[in-house]
CSV table of C-alpha atoms in Angstrom, one decimal:
chain,number,residue,atom,x,y,z
A,125,MET,CA,20.0,5.9,-23.3
A,126,ALA,CA,16.6,4.5,-24.2
A,127,PRO,CA,13.6,6.6,-23.3
A,128,TYR,CA,11.9,3.8,-21.4
A,129,ALA,CA,12.3,1.8,-18.2
A,130,TYR,CA,11.0,-1.6,-17.1
A,131,GLY,CA,11.2,-3.9,-14.2
A,132,VAL,CA,9.9,-7.2,-12.8
A,133,SER,CA,9.7,-8.6,-9.3
A,134,ILE,CA,8.8,-12.1,-8.1
A,135,SER,CA,7.9,-12.8,-4.5
A,136,PRO,CA,7.0,-16.4,-3.6
A,137,VAL,CA,6.0,-17.3,0.0
A,138,ILE,CA,6.2,-20.8,1.3
A,139,LYS,CA,4.1,-21.8,4.3
A,140,SER,CA,4.3,-25.2,6.0
A,141,PHE,CA,3.9,-26.6,9.6
A,142,GLY,CA,3.7,-23.1,11.0
A,143,PHE,CA,6.7,-21.8,9.1
A,144,SER,CA,6.5,-18.8,6.8
A,145,MET,CA,9.3,-18.3,4.3
A,146,PRO,CA,9.0,-15.3,2.0
A,147,PHE,CA,11.5,-14.8,-0.8
A,148,ASN,CA,12.0,-11.8,-3.1
A,149,PHE,CA,13.7,-11.4,-6.4
A,150,THR,CA,13.9,-8.1,-8.2
A,151,TYR,CA,15.2,-7.1,-11.6
A,152,ALA,CA,15.2,-3.6,-13.1
A,153,ASN,CA,17.0,-2.0,-16.0
A,154,ASN,CA,16.4,1.6,-14.7
A,155,LYS,CA,18.0,3.0,-17.8
A,156,SER,CA,16.8,6.5,-17.0
A,157,ASN,CA,18.9,6.9,-13.9
A,158,ILE,CA,21.5,4.2,-13.4
A,159,THR,CA,24.1,2.5,-15.5
A,160,TYR,CA,23.4,-1.2,-15.1
A,161,PRO,CA,20.8,-3.6,-13.8
A,162,PHE,CA,20.7,-4.9,-10.3
A,163,ILE,CA,19.5,-8.1,-8.6
A,164,ARG,CA,18.7,-8.7,-5.0
A,165,LEU,CA,17.7,-12.0,-3.3
A,166,GLY,CA,16.7,-12.4,0.3
A,167,ALA,CA,14.5,-14.5,2.6
A,168,ALA,CA,13.0,-14.0,6.0
A,169,PRO,CA,11.5,-17.3,7.3
A,170,SER,CA,9.6,-17.2,10.6
A,171,TYR,CA,8.1,-19.7,13.0
A,172,LYS,CA,6.0,-18.4,15.9
A,173,TRP,CA,8.3,-16.0,17.9
A,174,LEU,CA,11.4,-16.7,15.8
A,175,LYS,CA,12.4,-14.9,12.6
A,176,VAL,CA,15.5,-15.5,10.5
A,177,PHE,CA,17.1,-13.1,8.0
A,178,LEU,CA,19.0,-14.6,5.0
A,179,GLY,CA,20.5,-12.6,2.2
A,180,ASN,CA,19.2,-9.1,1.4
A,181,ASN,CA,16.8,-7.8,4.0
A,182,THR,CA,15.9,-4.4,5.3
A,183,VAL,CA,16.0,-4.6,9.1
A,184,SER,CA,15.3,-1.6,11.4
A,185,PHE,CA,16.5,-2.0,15.0
A,186,SER,CA,16.8,1.7,16.1
A,187,ARG,CA,15.7,4.9,14.6
A,188,PHE,CA,18.9,6.8,15.1
A,189,VAL,CA,21.4,3.9,15.0
A,190,PHE,CA,20.5,1.1,12.7
A,191,SER,CA,17.5,1.6,10.3
A,192,GLY,CA,16.4,1.4,6.7
A,193,LEU,CA,19.5,-0.1,5.1
A,194,ASN,CA,19.3,-3.2,2.9
A,195,THR,CA,21.8,-5.5,4.6
A,196,ASN,CA,23.3,-8.6,2.9
A,197,GLY,CA,24.0,-11.1,5.6
A,198,ILE,CA,22.4,-13.3,8.2
A,199,GLY,CA,20.5,-12.5,11.4
A,200,ALA,CA,17.5,-13.4,13.6
A,201,GLU,CA,15.1,-12.0,16.1
A,202,ILE,CA,13.2,-13.8,18.9
A,203,ASN,CA,10.3,-12.3,21.0
A,204,PRO,CA,8.9,-15.0,23.3
A,205,LYS,CA,6.5,-13.3,25.7
A,206,TRP,CA,8.3,-10.2,27.1
A,207,PHE,CA,11.9,-10.9,26.1
A,208,TYR,CA,13.3,-9.6,22.8
A,209,LEU,CA,16.7,-10.3,21.2
A,210,GLY,CA,17.7,-9.5,17.6
A,211,PHE,CA,21.0,-9.4,15.7
A,212,ILE,CA,22.2,-9.1,12.1
A,213,THR,CA,25.7,-9.2,10.6
A,214,GLY,CA,26.9,-8.7,7.1
A,215,THR,CA,27.5,-6.0,4.4
A,216,VAL,CA,25.5,-2.9,5.5
A,217,THR,CA,26.1,-0.9,2.3
A,218,ARG,CA,27.5,-2.0,-1.0
A,219,LYS,CA,30.7,-0.6,-2.5
A,220,ILE,CA,30.7,1.9,-5.3
A,221,PHE,CA,33.3,0.9,-7.9
A,222,ILE,CA,33.7,3.1,-10.9
A,223,ASP,CA,35.8,1.5,-13.7
A,224,SER,CA,38.5,3.8,-15.1
A,225,THR,CA,37.1,3.3,-18.6
A,226,SER,CA,33.6,4.6,-17.5
A,227,THR,CA,32.4,8.1,-18.4
A,228,SER,CA,31.5,8.4,-14.7
A,229,TYR,CA,35.1,7.9,-13.5
A,230,ASN,CA,35.9,11.6,-13.0
A,231,ARG,CA,32.6,12.7,-11.6
A,232,ALA,CA,31.0,9.8,-9.6
A,233,ALA,CA,32.5,9.3,-6.1
A,234,PRO,CA,33.6,5.8,-5.2
A,235,ARG,CA,32.9,4.2,-1.8
A,236,PHE,CA,34.2,1.3,0.2
A,237,SER,CA,31.6,-1.3,1.2
A,238,THR,CA,30.7,-1.1,4.9
A,239,LYS,CA,30.5,-4.2,7.0
A,240,GLY,CA,29.1,-4.4,10.5
A,241,TYR,CA,26.7,-6.0,13.0
A,242,ALA,CA,23.9,-4.8,15.2
A,243,ILE,CA,22.4,-6.3,18.4
A,244,LYS,CA,19.1,-5.3,19.9
A,245,THR,CA,17.8,-6.6,23.2
A,246,GLY,CA,15.4,-5.8,26.0
A,247,ILE,CA,11.8,-5.9,27.1
A,248,LYS,CA,9.0,-5.7,24.5
A,249,THR,CA,5.3,-6.1,25.2
A,250,LYS,CA,2.2,-4.3,24.0
A,251,SER,CA,2.3,-1.9,26.9
A,252,THR,CA,6.0,-1.6,27.7
A,253,ARG,CA,9.2,-1.3,25.6
A,254,LEU,CA,12.7,-1.0,27.0
A,255,LEU,CA,15.1,-1.8,24.2
A,256,PHE,CA,18.7,-1.0,23.5
A,257,THR,CA,20.7,-1.4,20.2
A,258,TYR,CA,24.4,-1.6,19.7
A,259,PHE,CA,25.9,-1.1,16.2
A,260,SER,CA,29.5,-1.5,15.1
A,261,GLY,CA,30.6,-1.0,11.5
A,262,LYS,CA,33.6,0.0,9.4
A,263,ASP,CA,34.5,0.4,5.8
A,264,ASP,CA,36.3,-2.4,4.1
A,265,GLU,CA,39.4,-1.0,2.3
A,266,THR,CA,39.9,-4.2,0.3
A,267,SER,CA,36.5,-3.9,-1.3
A,268,LEU,CA,37.9,-1.6,-4.1
A,269,ASP,CA,40.7,-2.7,-6.4
A,270,TYR,CA,41.3,1.0,-7.2
A,271,TYR,CA,39.5,4.3,-7.3
A,272,ASN,CA,40.0,7.8,-8.6
A,273,PRO,CA,42.6,9.4,-6.3
A,274,LYS,CA,41.0,12.9,-6.6
A,275,TYR,CA,38.3,11.8,-4.2
A,276,ASN,CA,40.8,11.1,-1.4
A,277,LEU,CA,38.8,8.3,-0.1
A,278,LYS,CA,39.2,7.5,3.7
A,279,PRO,CA,38.0,4.4,5.6
A,280,ARG,CA,35.4,5.2,8.2
A,281,SER,CA,34.3,3.4,11.4
A,282,ASN,CA,31.4,3.8,13.8
A,283,LYS,CA,30.2,2.7,17.2
A,284,ALA,CA,26.6,3.7,18.1
A,285,ILE,CA,24.1,3.0,20.8
A,286,GLY,CA,20.3,3.5,20.5
A,287,SER,CA,17.4,3.3,22.9
A,288,GLU,CA,13.6,2.9,22.6
A,289,ILE,CA,11.5,3.5,25.7
A,290,PHE,CA,7.7,3.2,25.9
A,291,PHE,CA,5.4,3.1,29.0
A,292,ARG,CA,2.0,4.1,30.2
A,293,LEU,CA,1.2,6.6,32.9
A,294,GLY,CA,-2.3,5.5,33.6
A,295,LYS,CA,-5.1,4.8,31.2
A,296,HIS,CA,-4.9,7.9,29.1
A,297,ILE,CA,-1.2,8.9,29.1
A,298,SER,CA,1.9,7.3,27.6
A,299,VAL,CA,5.5,8.2,26.9
A,300,LEU,CA,7.6,7.3,23.9
A,301,SER,CA,11.3,8.1,23.5
A,302,HIS,CA,13.9,7.3,20.8
A,303,GLY,CA,17.5,8.1,21.5
A,304,GLY,CA,20.9,7.7,19.8
A,305,MET,CA,24.5,8.2,20.5
A,306,SER,CA,27.1,7.9,17.7
A,307,ILE,CA,30.9,7.8,17.9
A,308,PHE,CA,31.9,8.4,14.3
A,309,THR,CA,35.4,8.2,12.9
A,310,ARG,CA,35.7,9.9,9.5
A,311,ASN,CA,39.3,8.5,8.9
A,312,GLN,CA,40.6,5.4,10.6
A,313,TYR,CA,44.2,6.6,9.9
A,314,ALA,CA,43.9,10.2,11.2
A,315,ALA,CA,46.3,11.4,13.9
A,316,ASN,CA,45.7,9.7,17.3
A,317,LEU,CA,44.4,12.8,19.1
A,318,ASP,CA,41.0,13.2,20.8
A,319,THR,CA,38.7,15.7,19.3
A,320,LEU,CA,35.0,16.5,18.9
A,321,ILE,CA,32.8,17.9,16.1
A,322,LYS,CA,32.1,21.6,15.9
A,323,ALA,CA,28.9,21.1,17.9
A,324,SER,CA,31.0,20.2,21.0
A,325,LYS,CA,32.5,23.7,21.3
A,326,GLY,CA,36.0,22.3,21.9
A,327,ASP,CA,35.4,20.0,24.9
A,328,GLU,CA,37.5,16.9,25.0
A,329,LEU,CA,36.1,13.4,24.2
A,330,PRO,CA,34.7,12.1,27.5
A,331,GLU,CA,36.6,9.2,29.2
A,332,TRP,CA,33.5,7.0,29.2
A,333,ALA,CA,33.2,7.3,25.4
A,334,LYS,CA,36.6,5.6,25.2
A,335,THR,CA,35.2,2.5,26.7
A,336,ILE,CA,33.1,2.2,23.6
A,337,GLU,CA,35.5,3.5,21.0
A,338,LYS,CA,38.9,2.4,22.3
A,339,ASN,CA,41.0,4.0,19.6
A,340,PRO,CA,39.6,7.5,18.9
A,341,ASN,CA,41.6,9.9,16.7
A,342,ALA,CA,41.5,13.4,15.4
A,343,SER,CA,38.6,12.6,13.1
A,344,THR,CA,36.4,11.0,15.8
A,345,GLN,CA,33.2,12.8,16.7
A,346,LEU,CA,30.6,12.2,19.4
A,347,THR,CA,27.0,13.3,18.8
A,348,PHE,CA,23.5,12.7,20.2
A,349,ALA,CA,20.0,12.6,18.9
A,350,PHE,CA,16.6,12.1,20.6
A,351,ASP,CA,12.9,12.3,19.8
A,352,ASN,CA,10.6,12.4,22.9
A,353,ALA,CA,6.8,12.4,22.8
A,354,LEU,CA,4.2,12.7,25.6
A,355,MET,CA,0.9,11.2,24.4
A,356,PHE,CA,-2.7,11.7,25.6
A,357,HIS,CA,-5.3,9.2,24.5
A,358,PHE,CA,-9.1,9.7,24.7
A,359,SER,CA,-12.1,8.1,23.0
A,360,ALA,CA,-12.3,10.6,20.1
A,361,VAL,CA,-9.3,12.8,20.4
A,362,ASP,CA,-5.5,12.2,21.0
A,363,LEU,CA,-2.8,14.7,21.6
A,364,VAL,CA,1.0,14.4,21.2
A,365,LEU,CA,3.5,16.9,22.6
A,366,ARG,CA,6.9,16.3,20.8
A,367,TYR,CA,10.4,17.6,21.5
A,368,LYS,CA,13.1,16.5,19.1
A,369,GLN,CA,16.8,17.4,18.8
A,370,ILE,CA,19.6,16.2,16.6
A,371,GLN,CA,23.1,17.6,17.0
A,372,PRO,CA,25.0,19.0,14.0
A,373,GLU,CA,26.6,16.3,11.9
A,374,TYR,CA,24.9,13.5,13.7
A,375,LYS,CA,25.5,10.4,11.5
A,376,SER,CA,25.9,6.6,11.7
A,377,LEU,CA,27.0,4.0,9.3
A,378,GLY,CA,23.9,2.0,10.3
A,379,PHE,CA,21.4,4.3,8.6
A,380,ARG,CA,21.5,6.4,5.5
A,381,PHE,CA,20.4,10.0,6.3
A,382,GLU,CA,18.7,12.0,9.0
A,383,ASN,CA,18.2,15.8,9.2
A,384,SER,CA,20.8,17.0,11.7
A,385,ASP,CA,21.4,20.4,13.4
A,386,LEU,CA,17.7,20.5,14.3
A,387,ARG,CA,15.5,21.3,17.2
A,388,GLN,CA,11.8,20.8,16.8
A,389,ILE,CA,8.9,21.5,19.2
A,390,SER,CA,5.4,20.5,18.0
A,391,ILE,CA,1.8,19.9,19.1
A,392,GLU,CA,0.1,17.0,17.2
A,393,PRO,CA,-3.6,16.5,17.8
A,394,SER,CA,-5.7,13.8,16.1
A,395,PHE,CA,-9.4,12.9,16.0
A,396,ARG,CA,-11.9,10.2,15.2
A,397,PHE,CA,-15.6,11.3,14.6
A,398,TRP,CA,-18.8,9.7,13.4
A,399,ASP,CA,-17.9,6.1,14.2
A,400,ASN,CA,-14.5,6.6,12.6
A,401,LYS,CA,-15.9,7.8,9.3
A,402,LEU,CA,-14.0,11.0,9.6
A,403,THR,CA,-10.4,10.8,11.0
A,404,GLY,CA,-7.5,13.0,10.9
A,405,ASN,CA,-4.4,14.4,12.5
A,406,CYS,CA,-2.3,17.6,12.2
A,407,SER,CA,0.9,19.0,13.5
A,408,ILE,CA,2.0,22.6,14.2
A,409,GLY,CA,5.3,23.7,15.7
A,410,PHE,CA,8.7,25.3,15.3
A,411,GLN,CA,12.0,24.1,13.9
A,412,LYS,CA,15.4,25.7,14.6
A,413,ASN,CA,18.9,25.0,13.2
A,414,ASN,CA,22.4,26.3,14.0
A,415,LEU,CA,22.3,24.7,17.4
A,416,SER,CA,26.1,25.2,17.9
A,417,ASN,CA,25.8,29.0,16.9
A,418,LYS,CA,28.7,28.6,14.4
A,419,GLN,CA,26.8,29.2,11.1
A,420,ALA,CA,26.4,32.5,9.5
A,421,LEU,CA,22.6,32.0,9.0
A,422,GLN,CA,20.0,30.6,11.4
A,423,ASN,CA,16.5,29.5,10.4
A,424,ASN,CA,13.5,29.5,12.7
A,425,ASN,CA,10.7,27.9,10.7
A,426,GLN,CA,7.1,27.3,11.5
A,427,ILE,CA,6.0,23.8,10.5
A,428,TYR,CA,2.6,22.4,9.9
A,429,SER,CA,0.9,19.4,8.4
A,430,ALA,CA,-2.6,17.8,8.2
A,431,ASN,CA,-4.0,14.5,7.1
A,432,ILE,CA,-7.8,13.8,6.8
A,433,SER,CA,-9.6,10.6,5.8
A,434,PHE,CA,-13.3,10.4,5.0
A,435,ASN,CA,-15.0,7.1,4.7
A,436,PRO,CA,-18.8,7.9,4.6
A,437,ASN,CA,-19.9,4.3,3.6
A,438,ALA,CA,-18.4,0.9,2.8
A,439,LYS,CA,-17.8,1.9,-0.8
A,440,LEU,CA,-16.0,5.2,-0.8
A,441,LEU,CA,-12.7,6.3,0.8
A,442,ILE,CA,-11.1,9.7,0.4
A,443,ASN,CA,-7.8,10.8,1.9
A,444,PHE,CA,-6.1,14.3,1.8
A,445,SER,CA,-2.8,15.3,3.3
A,446,PHE,CA,-0.6,18.4,3.3
A,447,SER,CA,2.8,19.2,4.8
A,448,ASN,CA,5.4,21.9,4.6
A,449,PHE,CA,8.3,20.0,6.1
A,450,GLY,CA,9.9,16.6,5.8
A,451,LEU,CA,12.8,14.7,4.3
A,452,ILE,CA,12.9,12.6,1.1
A,453,VAL,CA,15.9,10.3,0.5
A,454,LYS,CA,16.5,8.5,-2.8
A,455,SER,CA,19.5,6.6,-4.1
A,456,SER,CA,20.0,4.3,-7.1
A,457,PRO,CA,20.5,0.6,-6.3
A,458,THR,CA,24.1,0.9,-7.5
A,459,PHE,CA,24.7,3.5,-4.7
A,460,ILE,CA,26.5,5.9,-6.9
A,461,GLU,CA,27.3,8.8,-4.6
A,462,ASP,CA,26.2,11.7,-6.7
A,463,SER,CA,22.9,9.9,-7.6
A,464,ILE,CA,21.9,10.1,-4.0
A,465,SER,CA,19.3,12.8,-3.3
A,466,ILE,CA,18.3,14.3,0.0
A,467,LYS,CA,15.4,16.8,-0.4
A,468,ASN,CA,13.8,19.0,2.2
A,469,VAL,CA,10.1,19.3,1.5
A,470,ASN,CA,8.8,22.8,1.1
A,471,ASN,CA,5.2,21.7,0.6
A,472,ASN,CA,3.5,18.4,-0.3
A,473,ILE,CA,-0.1,17.8,-1.3
A,474,ASN,CA,-1.5,14.3,-1.7
A,475,VAL,CA,-5.0,13.2,-2.6
A,476,ASN,CA,-6.1,9.5,-2.7
A,477,THR,CA,-9.6,8.2,-3.6
A,478,GLN,CA,-10.8,4.6,-3.8
A,479,TYR,CA,-14.2,3.3,-4.7
A,480,PHE,CA,-15.2,-0.3,-4.0
A,481,LEU,CA,-17.3,-1.9,-6.8
A,482,HIS,CA,-17.6,-5.2,-4.8
A,483,ASN,CA,-16.8,-5.9,-1.2
A,484,ASP,CA,-18.9,-8.8,0.0
A,485,GLY,CA,-16.3,-11.0,1.8
A,486,SER,CA,-15.8,-13.5,-1.1
A,487,ARG,CA,-14.7,-10.9,-3.6
A,488,SER,CA,-13.3,-7.4,-3.5
A,489,ALA,CA,-12.9,-5.0,-6.5
A,490,SER,CA,-12.1,-1.4,-6.5
A,491,VAL,CA,-10.9,1.5,-8.6
A,492,GLY,CA,-8.9,4.5,-7.4
A,493,ILE,CA,-6.8,7.5,-8.3
A,494,ASN,CA,-3.8,9.0,-6.6
A,495,ILE,CA,-2.5,12.5,-7.1
A,496,ASN,CA,0.6,14.1,-5.5
A,497,SER,CA,2.2,17.5,-6.0
A,498,GLN,CA,5.4,18.4,-4.3
A,499,LYS,CA,8.0,21.2,-4.0
A,500,THR,CA,11.4,20.3,-2.6
A,501,THR,CA,15.0,21.7,-2.3
A,502,GLU,CA,18.1,19.5,-2.8
A,503,THR,CA,20.3,19.6,0.3
A,504,TYR,CA,22.9,16.8,-0.2
A,505,GLU,CA,26.3,18.4,-0.6
A,506,ASN,CA,27.7,15.8,-3.0
A,507,ASN,CA,24.7,16.1,-5.3
A,508,PRO,CA,25.5,18.3,-8.3
A,509,PHE,CA,22.2,20.1,-7.9
A,510,ASN,CA,22.6,21.0,-4.3
A,511,ASN,CA,20.4,24.0,-3.3
A,512,SER,CA,18.3,23.5,-6.5
A,513,ASP,CA,14.5,23.7,-6.3
A,514,PHE,CA,12.3,20.9,-7.7
A,515,ASN,CA,8.6,20.6,-8.6
A,516,SER,CA,7.0,17.3,-9.3
A,517,PHE,CA,3.6,15.9,-10.1
A,518,TYR,CA,2.7,12.2,-9.8
A,519,SER,CA,-0.6,10.5,-10.6
A,520,ASN,CA,-2.0,7.1,-11.3
A,521,ILE,CA,-5.4,5.4,-11.8
A,522,PHE,CA,-5.8,1.7,-10.9
A,523,TYR,CA,-8.1,-1.3,-10.6
A,524,ASN,CA,-7.8,-3.9,-7.9
A,525,SER,CA,-9.5,-7.3,-7.7
A,526,THR,CA,-9.2,-10.0,-5.0
A,527,ILE,CA,-11.0,-13.3,-4.7
A,528,SER,CA,-11.1,-14.8,-1.2
A,529,LYS,CA,-8.3,-17.3,-0.9
A,530,GLY,CA,-7.7,-17.0,-4.6
A,531,LEU,CA,-6.3,-14.8,-7.3
A,532,ALA,CA,-5.5,-11.2,-6.6
A,533,TYR,CA,-4.4,-8.7,-9.2
A,534,SER,CA,-4.1,-5.0,-9.9
A,535,ILE,CA,-3.5,-3.0,-13.1
A,536,GLY,CA,-3.1,0.7,-13.6
A,537,LEU,CA,-1.8,3.7,-15.6
A,538,ASN,CA,0.5,6.4,-14.4
A,539,TYR,CA,1.5,9.9,-15.5
A,540,ASN,CA,4.4,11.9,-14.0
A,541,LYS,CA,6.0,15.2,-14.5
A,542,SER,CA,9.2,16.2,-12.7
A,543,LYS,CA,12.4,18.1,-12.9
A,544,THR,CA,15.4,15.7,-12.9
A,545,HIS,CA,18.6,14.8,-14.7
A,546,PHE,CA,20.2,11.9,-16.6
A,547,ILE,CA,23.4,10.2,-15.6
A,548,GLN,CA,24.7,10.6,-19.1
A,549,LEU,CA,23.9,14.3,-19.0
A,550,PRO,CA,25.0,15.3,-15.5
A,551,ASP,CA,25.2,19.1,-15.8
A,552,LYS,CA,21.7,20.1,-16.6
A,553,LEU,CA,18.2,19.6,-15.2
A,554,TYR,CA,15.3,18.6,-17.5
A,555,ASP,CA,11.5,18.7,-17.2
A,556,ILE,CA,10.6,15.1,-17.8
A,557,GLN,CA,7.2,13.7,-18.6
A,558,SER,CA,6.6,9.9,-18.3
A,559,TYR,CA,3.6,7.6,-18.6
A,560,GLY,CA,3.2,3.9,-18.5
A,561,VAL,CA,1.4,0.9,-17.2
A,562,PHE,CA,2.0,-1.3,-14.1
A,563,SER,CA,0.5,-4.5,-12.8
A,564,ASN,CA,0.8,-7.0,-9.9
A,565,VAL,CA,-0.7,-10.4,-9.5
A,566,SER,CA,-0.6,-13.1,-6.7
A,567,LYS,CA,-2.1,-16.5,-6.3
A,568,PRO,CA,-2.0,-19.2,-3.7
A,569,PHE,CA,-1.2,-22.8,-4.6
A,570,LEU,CA,-1.4,-26.2,-2.9
A,571,LYS,CA,-3.6,-26.9,0.1
A,572,GLU,CA,-4.0,-24.4,2.9
A,573,GLU,CA,-2.1,-21.8,0.7
A,574,LYS,CA,1.3,-23.5,1.4
A,575,LEU,CA,2.7,-21.7,-1.6
A,576,ILE,CA,1.9,-18.1,-2.7
A,577,LEU,CA,3.4,-16.6,-5.8
A,578,GLY,CA,3.5,-12.9,-6.6
A,579,LEU,CA,4.6,-11.2,-9.8
A,580,GLY,CA,4.8,-7.5,-10.5
A,581,GLY,CA,6.1,-5.4,-13.4
A,582,PHE,CA,6.0,-2.0,-15.0
A,583,ILE,CA,6.8,-0.3,-18.3
A,584,ASN,CA,7.3,3.5,-18.5
A,585,LEU,CA,8.0,5.8,-21.5
A,586,SER,CA,9.6,9.1,-20.8
A,587,GLY,CA,10.8,12.2,-22.6
A,588,VAL,CA,12.0,15.8,-22.2
A,589,VAL,CA,9.6,18.7,-22.4
A,590,ASN,CA,11.1,21.3,-24.7
A,591,THR,CA,10.3,25.0,-24.5
A,592,GLY,CA,8.0,24.5,-27.4
A,593,LYS,CA,5.9,22.3,-25.2
A,594,LYS,CA,6.5,19.3,-27.4
A,595,LEU,CA,7.7,15.9,-26.1
A,596,SER,CA,11.0,14.8,-27.5
A,597,LEU,CA,12.7,11.5,-26.6
A,598,ILE,CA,16.4,11.4,-25.7
A,599,HIS,CA,18.5,8.5,-27.2
A,600,ILE,CA,22.1,8.1,-26.1
């Protein structure tokens, strides 16, 4: 394995007669974490209230049902005035095929590709949203020619319904609610017997659920999730009262991961002072797990976070944030199961500063620095480092320049230090240092900016920090 990584992305946008057609092409070698390059191509042309999805696109219809997955297929959404309708169909997640000659054959879990479709419809305006999403998906058994039998792979299926409700109660009060219901079958060939997950305490699958999933079996589970917020809005201060609950083992094939077995109650004030020169928000509350009372341990955690931005003049911008909770999900573009990481955030500190050298309308130029320090704990059960603690430090310094209706570019340096592992050395964590350069450039062409081309790239060098504090590069 070479001690470097590089990548390039090209993102042309074609505009004509009211149409906007963005494309994206990405290539990366990612030699530090995955075994082969990946390529994705997608387009999302739009015209007034119509948008079409072609190829690879990340579409989010419902927070708890269909969100955040890069789907390869076709779809569209329309939103004329108050009516909204959206749909997408295709491959929701790619297969994981591990060749029997690969060194990963005995330790990387395979996976069928998942195909499905999602439909979202309802009322959508600036002041009111009443939207419902239906998702149906199942694993494609024919997507793998063969796989390591020790993983006992079973085809899954899922039917899920999500809701999004927003309305105002007068000038200063509004309500926002996200909900989800998932009927998840872990094995399509399990015994044909109704059952529920451990959270249901032994109750039978309701009859109404069988109108959605007509063939439930012994592996079928019914779970719910919701996130409700009552919001108060004033000229300088806002306040959000939040109540969130996700049943144990809540999951859907339409989104990757969500913290489950969770009840959260929080108060979230925010403020805007001195003509918005000083803004901020914070959150304080409680989280509880073991909602079904079937685990040996129960955690009752106090949670808090804060975010403050200071913009004293037109040239300087400073942002500071801190949090002791959250969820970080990462997976390689090859979707190797044990390369997936789900980390609970123990604490996260982030500082961003940007100073504008020029900002007169015709030209903008700025320099900045970003610093992030984070402590997390791995929680994904299939990750070989489950329950391990991780410390990381990320930083970069950059220069941006934009000419009105002309060339825009940025260039910067980065330095990172983190605890991680290599695919080729799966049984040990290493303290890794990396540094490199990144750059992005975009420029409009033709009259009225009918064609915009964007190009980005990066080069990073990395190495293992030995106990002797010297940097040594790994070659495999």
